[in-house]
């Protein structure tokens, strides 16, 4: 038993699994609700493509009848019963010959490609939203730790003043000030805890969780790291060529062009081929001896020649051209704006204000304990440290959110 107890004491501490940025992204790709919905849209477009590429089914018709007032017994092979069978291809052969089926399939396939690019664009936006929420949750966790540290510092100050007050070495005013600051620190901690709960709940929904996250987040996710050399113009050009929403606009333009060709091709009337067999008796004197007929039917475009469909397709093409131009311009503008925000956020995050504020608080704390600084100076130093620490966390969060925004603008990972 003693050996088991010693082994338990000497065993290394259990590593607590933390949710990293990469793990959050992987979980989102595997089971995120919005990810599944984006895939459903592509599946629906593929189903539409299957329908568009199908040929119309042939029509089989049959009829039976009887002639009244006719004596079939007067001649051999005669009959008063009439039988007929018909088969029509419903213009399926003509649809294939003139290329309408191929054009419909091409339009549907372009729609599938557009849906795939739209899914990628939606996932790009959702990924950026996920990362921003992840960074906000990490900020909330670290802010809670800062608030808890401020509360502990305020509690130590209040306890020391309480002992001094009991010994008659400090006034009741000083003790009251310390108690007020401790209550303010408690309130700040409670607010940080509420913010953390809300952030974790929102992050859990994005990750496809049925409830809030249980594992802690990687605190180092907000630490500054090396930033690769970035050229804004090359990033803008790359975004204009490769961003998913630009690719989706290009696919929509291809679809609109093919749809216009299809609308013009629809002016050609559909020719349906049919075959019919009918008989009413089989002899030479039968009312209708066995007869096979072949026929075609053509609608005459006398009053309408698809003018509305063609005009609509032309308008759709113009709209697709404008949409593509706007998507390219927006991609370049997004990259430039995100790059400017990233540079500004990086500059703020690199300032070492928090270290100086912590050093100042420690010095004032030491001086106050030795009687060389006033209580007001100590309280001011503690409030300043809490404020500066919160602002520094916000600067770090803003920096990583700017990185996510730049990745959203370029359509690729930067770090």
Coordinates of C-alpha atoms in Angstrom, one line a residue:
X1 CA 0.0 0.0 0.0
X2 CA 2.8 2.4 0.9
X3 CA 4.5 1.6 -2.5
X4 CA 1.3 2.4 -4.3
X5 CA 0.8 5.6 -2.5
X6 CA 4.4 6.7 -3.3
X7 CA 3.9 5.7 -6.9
X8 CA 0.8 7.9 -7.1
X9 CA 2.6 10.8 -5.5
X10 CA 5.6 10.5 -7.9
X11 CA 3.5 10.0 -11.0
X12 CA 3.6 12.9 -13.5
X13 CA 0.5 15.2 -13.4
X14 CA -2.2 14.4 -15.9
X15 CA -2.1 16.7 -18.9
X16 CA -5.3 18.6 -19.4
X17 CA -6.4 18.6 -23.0
X18 CA -6.8 22.1 -24.3
X19 CA -8.6 23.2 -27.5
X20 CA -6.1 24.7 -29.9
X21 CA -6.8 26.8 -32.9
X22 CA -6.0 23.9 -35.3
X23 CA -8.2 21.5 -33.3
X24 CA -11.1 23.9 -33.4
X25 CA -10.8 24.3 -37.2
X26 CA -10.7 20.5 -37.6
X27 CA -13.7 20.0 -35.4
X28 CA -15.6 22.6 -37.4
X29 CA -14.8 21.0 -40.7
X30 CA -15.9 17.6 -39.4
X31 CA -19.2 18.4 -37.7
X32 CA -20.0 22.0 -37.7
X33 CA -23.7 22.7 -38.3
X34 CA -23.0 25.4 -40.9
X35 CA -20.5 23.2 -42.7
X36 CA -23.1 20.5 -43.1
X37 CA -25.7 23.0 -44.4
X38 CA -23.2 24.3 -47.0
X39 CA -22.6 20.7 -48.3
X40 CA -26.4 20.2 -48.6
X41 CA -26.6 23.1 -51.0
X42 CA -24.0 21.5 -53.3
X43 CA -25.9 18.2 -53.1
X44 CA -29.1 20.0 -54.1
X45 CA -27.3 21.5 -57.1
X46 CA -26.1 18.1 -58.2
X47 CA -29.6 16.7 -58.0
X48 CA -30.8 19.6 -60.2
X49 CA -28.0 18.7 -62.7
X50 CA -29.2 15.1 -62.8
X51 CA -32.8 16.3 -63.6
X52 CA -31.6 18.8 -66.3
X53 CA -29.6 16.1 -68.1
X54 CA -32.4 13.6 -68.3
X55 CA -34.4 13.0 -71.5
X56 CA -38.2 13.0 -71.4
X57 CA -39.8 9.6 -71.0
X58 CA -41.7 8.3 -74.1
X59 CA -45.5 8.2 -74.0
X60 CA -47.3 4.9 -74.6
X61 CA -51.0 5.2 -75.4
X62 CA -53.7 2.6 -76.0
X63 CA -57.3 2.6 -77.0
X64 CA -60.2 0.2 -77.4
X65 CA -63.6 0.9 -79.0
X66 CA -66.6 -0.7 -80.6
X67 CA -68.6 0.3 -83.7
X68 CA -72.4 0.3 -83.3
X69 CA -74.8 -0.5 -86.1
X70 CA -72.3 -2.7 -87.9
X71 CA -72.8 -6.4 -88.5
X72 CA -69.3 -8.0 -88.5
X73 CA -70.8 -11.4 -89.4
X74 CA -71.5 -10.2 -93.0
X75 CA -67.8 -10.6 -94.0
X76 CA -65.0 -12.9 -92.9
X77 CA -62.3 -11.2 -90.8
X78 CA -64.5 -8.3 -89.9
X79 CA -64.9 -7.1 -86.3
X80 CA -66.8 -4.4 -84.5
X81 CA -64.1 -4.1 -81.9
X82 CA -61.4 -1.4 -82.4
X83 CA -57.9 -1.6 -80.9
X84 CA -55.2 1.0 -81.1
X85 CA -51.7 1.5 -79.7
X86 CA -49.5 4.6 -80.0
X87 CA -45.9 5.5 -79.0
X88 CA -44.4 9.0 -78.9
X89 CA -40.9 10.1 -78.0
X90 CA -42.1 13.5 -76.7
X91 CA -39.4 15.2 -78.8
X92 CA -36.6 13.4 -76.9
X93 CA -34.7 12.5 -80.2
X94 CA -35.1 16.1 -81.5
X95 CA -33.9 17.5 -78.1
X96 CA -30.8 15.4 -78.5
X97 CA -30.2 16.2 -82.2
X98 CA -30.5 20.0 -81.9
X99 CA -28.4 20.2 -78.7
X100 CA -30.9 21.4 -76.2
X101 CA -30.2 18.6 -73.9
X102 CA -26.5 19.2 -73.9
X103 CA -27.0 22.9 -73.2
X104 CA -29.4 22.2 -70.3
X105 CA -26.8 19.8 -68.9
X106 CA -24.0 22.5 -69.3
X107 CA -26.2 25.1 -67.6
X108 CA -26.8 22.7 -64.7
X109 CA -23.1 21.7 -64.4
X110 CA -22.1 25.4 -64.3
X111 CA -24.7 25.8 -61.5
X112 CA -23.0 22.9 -59.6
X113 CA -19.6 24.6 -60.0
X114 CA -21.1 27.9 -58.8
X115 CA -22.7 26.1 -55.8
X116 CA -19.3 24.5 -54.9
X117 CA -17.6 27.8 -55.0
X118 CA -20.4 29.4 -53.0
X119 CA -19.9 26.7 -50.5
X120 CA -16.2 27.4 -50.3
X121 CA -16.9 31.1 -49.9
X122 CA -19.5 30.4 -47.2
X123 CA -17.0 28.2 -45.4
X124 CA -14.3 30.9 -45.7
X125 CA -16.7 33.4 -44.0
X126 CA -17.7 30.8 -41.4
X127 CA -14.1 29.9 -40.7
X128 CA -13.2 33.6 -40.1
X129 CA -16.2 33.9 -37.8
X130 CA -15.2 30.7 -36.0
X131 CA -11.6 32.0 -35.5
X132 CA -12.8 35.4 -34.3
X133 CA -15.1 33.7 -31.8
X134 CA -12.3 31.4 -30.7
X135 CA -10.0 34.4 -30.1
X136 CA -12.8 36.2 -28.2
X137 CA -13.2 33.1 -26.0
X138 CA -9.5 32.9 -25.3
X139 CA -9.5 36.6 -24.5
X140 CA -12.4 36.1 -22.0
X141 CA -10.5 33.2 -20.3
X142 CA -7.4 35.3 -19.9
X143 CA -9.4 38.4 -18.9
X144 CA -10.9 36.2 -16.2
X145 CA -7.5 35.3 -15.0
X146 CA -6.5 39.0 -14.9
X147 CA -9.6 39.9 -13.0
X148 CA -9.0 37.1 -10.5
X149 CA -5.4 38.3 -10.0
X150 CA -6.7 41.8 -9.4
X151 CA -9.2 40.5 -6.8
X152 CA -6.5 38.5 -5.0
X153 CA -4.2 41.6 -4.9
X154 CA -7.1 43.7 -3.6
X155 CA -7.9 41.1 -1.0
X156 CA -4.3 41.0 0.3
X157 CA -4.3 44.8 0.5
X158 CA -7.5 44.9 2.4
X159 CA -6.3 42.2 4.8
X160 CA -3.1 44.1 5.5
X161 CA -5.0 47.3 6.1
X162 CA -7.5 45.5 8.3
X163 CA -4.6 44.3 10.5
X164 CA -3.1 47.8 10.5
X165 CA -6.5 49.3 11.4
X166 CA -6.9 46.8 14.3
X167 CA -3.4 47.8 15.5
X168 CA -4.3 51.5 15.2
X169 CA -1.7 52.0 12.4
X170 CA -4.2 53.1 9.7
X171 CA -7.5 55.0 9.4
X172 CA -11.0 53.7 8.8
X173 CA -11.0 55.7 5.6
X174 CA -8.1 53.7 4.2
X175 CA -9.8 50.5 5.1
X176 CA -13.0 51.5 3.5
X177 CA -11.1 52.4 0.3
X178 CA -9.5 49.0 0.2
X179 CA -12.9 47.3 0.8
X180 CA -14.4 49.3 -2.1
X181 CA -11.6 48.3 -4.4
X182 CA -12.0 44.6 -3.4
X183 CA -15.7 44.8 -4.2
X184 CA -14.9 46.4 -7.6
X185 CA -12.5 43.6 -8.3
X186 CA -15.1 41.0 -7.4
X187 CA -17.6 42.7 -9.8
X188 CA -15.0 42.8 -12.6
X189 CA -14.3 39.1 -12.1
X190 CA -18.0 38.2 -12.2
X191 CA -18.4 40.2 -15.4
X192 CA -15.4 38.4 -16.9
X193 CA -16.9 35.1 -15.9
X194 CA -20.2 35.9 -17.5
X195 CA -18.5 37.0 -20.7
X196 CA -16.5 33.8 -20.8
X197 CA -19.7 31.7 -20.4
X198 CA -21.3 33.5 -23.3
X199 CA -18.2 33.2 -25.5
X200 CA -17.9 29.5 -24.9
X201 CA -21.5 28.8 -25.6
X202 CA -21.4 30.6 -28.9
X203 CA -18.1 28.8 -29.8
X204 CA -19.8 25.5 -29.0
X205 CA -22.6 26.1 -31.4
X206 CA -20.1 27.0 -34.2
X207 CA -18.3 23.7 -33.5
X208 CA -21.4 21.6 -33.6
X209 CA -21.6 21.0 -29.9
X210 CA -24.9 20.3 -28.2
X211 CA -23.8 22.5 -25.2
X212 CA -21.0 24.8 -24.1
X213 CA -17.4 23.6 -24.4
X214 CA -15.9 21.7 -21.5
X215 CA -12.2 21.7 -22.3
X216 CA -10.2 24.9 -21.7
X217 CA -8.8 26.9 -24.6
X218 CA -5.2 27.4 -25.5
X219 CA -4.1 30.6 -23.7
X220 CA -1.1 30.9 -26.0
X221 CA -3.3 31.4 -29.0
X222 CA -3.2 35.1 -28.4
X223 CA 0.5 35.4 -28.1
X224 CA 2.3 37.3 -30.8
X225 CA 4.3 35.2 -33.3
X226 CA 6.4 36.0 -36.4
X227 CA 4.5 37.4 -39.3
X228 CA 5.7 36.5 -42.8
X229 CA 6.5 39.1 -45.3
X230 CA 3.3 40.2 -47.0
X231 CA 2.9 42.3 -50.1
X232 CA -0.5 43.8 -50.3
X233 CA -0.6 44.1 -54.1
X234 CA 0.4 40.5 -54.7
X235 CA -2.2 39.4 -52.1
X236 CA -4.9 41.6 -53.8
X237 CA -4.0 40.1 -57.2
X238 CA -4.2 36.6 -55.9
X239 CA -7.5 37.3 -54.2
X240 CA -8.9 38.6 -57.4
X241 CA -7.9 35.4 -59.2
X242 CA -8.5 32.7 -56.6
X243 CA -11.0 33.8 -54.0
X244 CA -14.0 31.5 -53.8
X245 CA -16.6 34.2 -54.3
X246 CA -14.7 35.4 -57.4
X247 CA -14.6 31.8 -58.7
X248 CA -18.3 31.5 -57.9
X249 CA -19.0 34.7 -59.9
X250 CA -17.0 33.3 -62.8
X251 CA -19.0 30.1 -62.7
X252 CA -22.2 32.1 -62.7
X253 CA -21.0 34.1 -65.7
X254 CA -20.3 30.8 -67.6
X255 CA -23.8 29.6 -66.6
X256 CA -25.4 32.8 -67.8
X257 CA -23.7 32.5 -71.2
X258 CA -24.7 28.9 -71.6
X259 CA -28.3 29.8 -70.5
X260 CA -28.5 32.5 -73.1
X261 CA -27.4 30.0 -75.8
X262 CA -30.1 27.6 -74.5
X263 CA -32.8 30.3 -74.6
X264 CA -31.9 31.1 -78.2
X265 CA -31.9 27.4 -79.1
X266 CA -35.3 27.0 -77.5
X267 CA -36.7 29.1 -80.5
X268 CA -36.3 25.9 -82.6
X269 CA -39.7 24.1 -82.2
X270 CA -39.7 20.7 -80.6
X271 CA -40.4 17.9 -83.2
X272 CA -42.1 14.9 -81.7
X273 CA -41.9 11.5 -83.5
X274 CA -44.8 9.1 -83.0
X275 CA -45.8 5.6 -84.2
X276 CA -49.4 4.3 -84.1
X277 CA -51.0 0.9 -84.8
X278 CA -54.8 0.5 -85.1
X279 CA -57.2 -2.2 -86.4
X280 CA -60.9 -3.0 -86.4
X281 CA -61.0 -6.4 -88.0
X282 CA -58.4 -8.1 -90.1
X283 CA -60.2 -9.0 -93.4
X284 CA -60.3 -7.2 -96.7
X285 CA -63.7 -5.8 -95.8
X286 CA -62.8 -4.7 -92.3
X287 CA -63.6 -1.2 -91.3
X288 CA -59.9 -0.6 -90.3
X289 CA -57.5 -3.4 -91.3
X290 CA -54.2 -3.5 -89.4
X291 CA -52.6 -0.2 -90.0
X292 CA -49.2 1.2 -88.9
X293 CA -48.7 5.0 -89.1
X294 CA -45.6 7.1 -88.4
X295 CA -46.0 10.8 -87.7
X296 CA -44.4 14.0 -86.5
X297 CA -45.9 16.9 -84.6
X298 CA -44.4 20.4 -84.6
X299 CA -45.7 23.5 -82.7
X300 CA -45.8 26.5 -85.0
X301 CA -44.1 29.5 -83.5
X302 CA -46.5 32.0 -85.0
X303 CA -47.3 34.2 -82.0
X304 CA -44.4 33.7 -79.7
X305 CA -40.7 33.0 -80.3
X306 CA -39.2 32.9 -76.8
X307 CA -38.6 36.7 -76.8
X308 CA -39.1 36.9 -73.0
X309 CA -36.8 34.0 -72.1
X310 CA -34.1 35.4 -74.4
X311 CA -34.4 38.9 -73.0
X312 CA -34.2 37.5 -69.5
X313 CA -31.1 35.4 -70.3
X314 CA -29.4 38.5 -71.8
X315 CA -30.2 40.5 -68.6
X316 CA -28.9 37.7 -66.5
X317 CA -25.7 37.7 -68.5
X318 CA -25.2 41.4 -68.0
X319 CA -25.8 41.0 -64.3
X320 CA -23.3 38.2 -64.1
X321 CA -20.7 40.3 -65.8
X322 CA -21.2 43.1 -63.4
X323 CA -21.2 40.8 -60.4
X324 CA -17.8 39.3 -61.5
X325 CA -16.3 42.8 -61.9
X326 CA -17.7 43.8 -58.5
X327 CA -16.4 40.7 -56.8
X328 CA -12.9 41.3 -58.2
X329 CA -12.9 44.9 -57.1
X330 CA -14.3 43.9 -53.6
X331 CA -11.6 41.3 -53.2
X332 CA -8.8 43.8 -53.8
X333 CA -10.5 46.4 -51.5
X334 CA -11.0 43.8 -48.7
X335 CA -7.3 42.8 -48.9
X336 CA -6.1 46.4 -48.7
X337 CA -8.4 47.2 -45.8
X338 CA -7.5 44.0 -43.9
X339 CA -3.8 44.6 -44.4
X340 CA -4.1 48.2 -43.0
X341 CA -6.1 46.9 -40.0
X342 CA -3.5 44.1 -39.4
X343 CA -0.6 46.5 -39.4
X344 CA -2.3 48.9 -37.0
X345 CA -3.3 46.0 -34.7
X346 CA 0.2 44.6 -34.7
X347 CA 1.7 47.9 -33.8
X348 CA -0.7 48.3 -30.8
X349 CA -0.1 44.7 -29.7
X350 CA 3.7 45.0 -29.7
X351 CA 3.7 47.9 -27.2
X352 CA 5.0 46.8 -23.8
X353 CA 2.7 49.0 -21.7
X354 CA 1.4 46.1 -19.6
X355 CA 4.9 45.1 -18.4
X356 CA 5.7 48.7 -17.4
X357 CA 2.3 49.0 -15.6
X358 CA 3.0 45.8 -13.7
X359 CA 6.4 46.9 -12.7
X360 CA 5.0 50.2 -11.5
X361 CA 2.4 48.5 -9.4
X362 CA 4.9 46.2 -7.8
X363 CA 7.2 49.1 -6.9
X364 CA 4.3 51.1 -5.5
X365 CA 3.2 48.0 -3.6
X366 CA 6.6 47.6 -2.1
X367 CA 6.8 51.3 -1.2
X368 CA 3.4 51.3 0.4
X369 CA 4.2 48.3 2.5
X370 CA 7.3 50.2 3.8
X371 CA 5.3 53.4 4.3
X372 CA 7.0 55.3 1.4
X373 CA 3.8 55.6 -0.8
X374 CA 0.3 56.5 0.0
X375 CA -2.7 54.2 -0.3
X376 CA -4.1 56.3 -3.1
X377 CA -1.0 55.8 -5.1
X378 CA -1.3 52.0 -4.6
X379 CA -5.0 51.9 -5.5
X380 CA -4.3 54.0 -8.6
X381 CA -1.4 51.7 -9.6
X382 CA -3.6 48.6 -9.2
X383 CA -6.5 50.1 -11.2
X384 CA -4.0 51.2 -13.9
X385 CA -2.6 47.7 -14.2
X386 CA -6.1 46.1 -14.5
X387 CA -7.1 48.6 -17.2
X388 CA -3.8 48.2 -19.1
X389 CA -4.0 44.4 -18.9
X390 CA -7.5 44.4 -20.3
X391 CA -6.5 46.8 -23.0
X392 CA -3.5 44.7 -23.9
X393 CA -5.7 41.6 -24.2
X394 CA -8.0 43.5 -26.4
X395 CA -5.1 44.6 -28.6
X396 CA -3.9 41.0 -28.9
X397 CA -7.4 39.8 -29.7
X398 CA -7.8 42.6 -32.3
X399 CA -4.5 41.5 -33.9
X400 CA -5.6 37.9 -34.3
X401 CA -9.0 38.9 -35.5
X402 CA -7.2 41.1 -38.1
X403 CA -5.2 38.1 -39.2
X404 CA -8.5 36.1 -39.6
X405 CA -9.9 39.0 -41.5
X406 CA -6.9 39.1 -43.8
X407 CA -7.2 35.3 -44.4
X408 CA -10.9 35.9 -45.2
X409 CA -10.0 38.7 -47.7
X410 CA -7.3 36.6 -49.4
X411 CA -9.1 33.3 -49.3
X412 CA -6.0 31.5 -47.9
X413 CA -4.2 30.9 -44.6
X414 CA -1.6 33.5 -43.8
X415 CA 0.0 31.9 -40.7

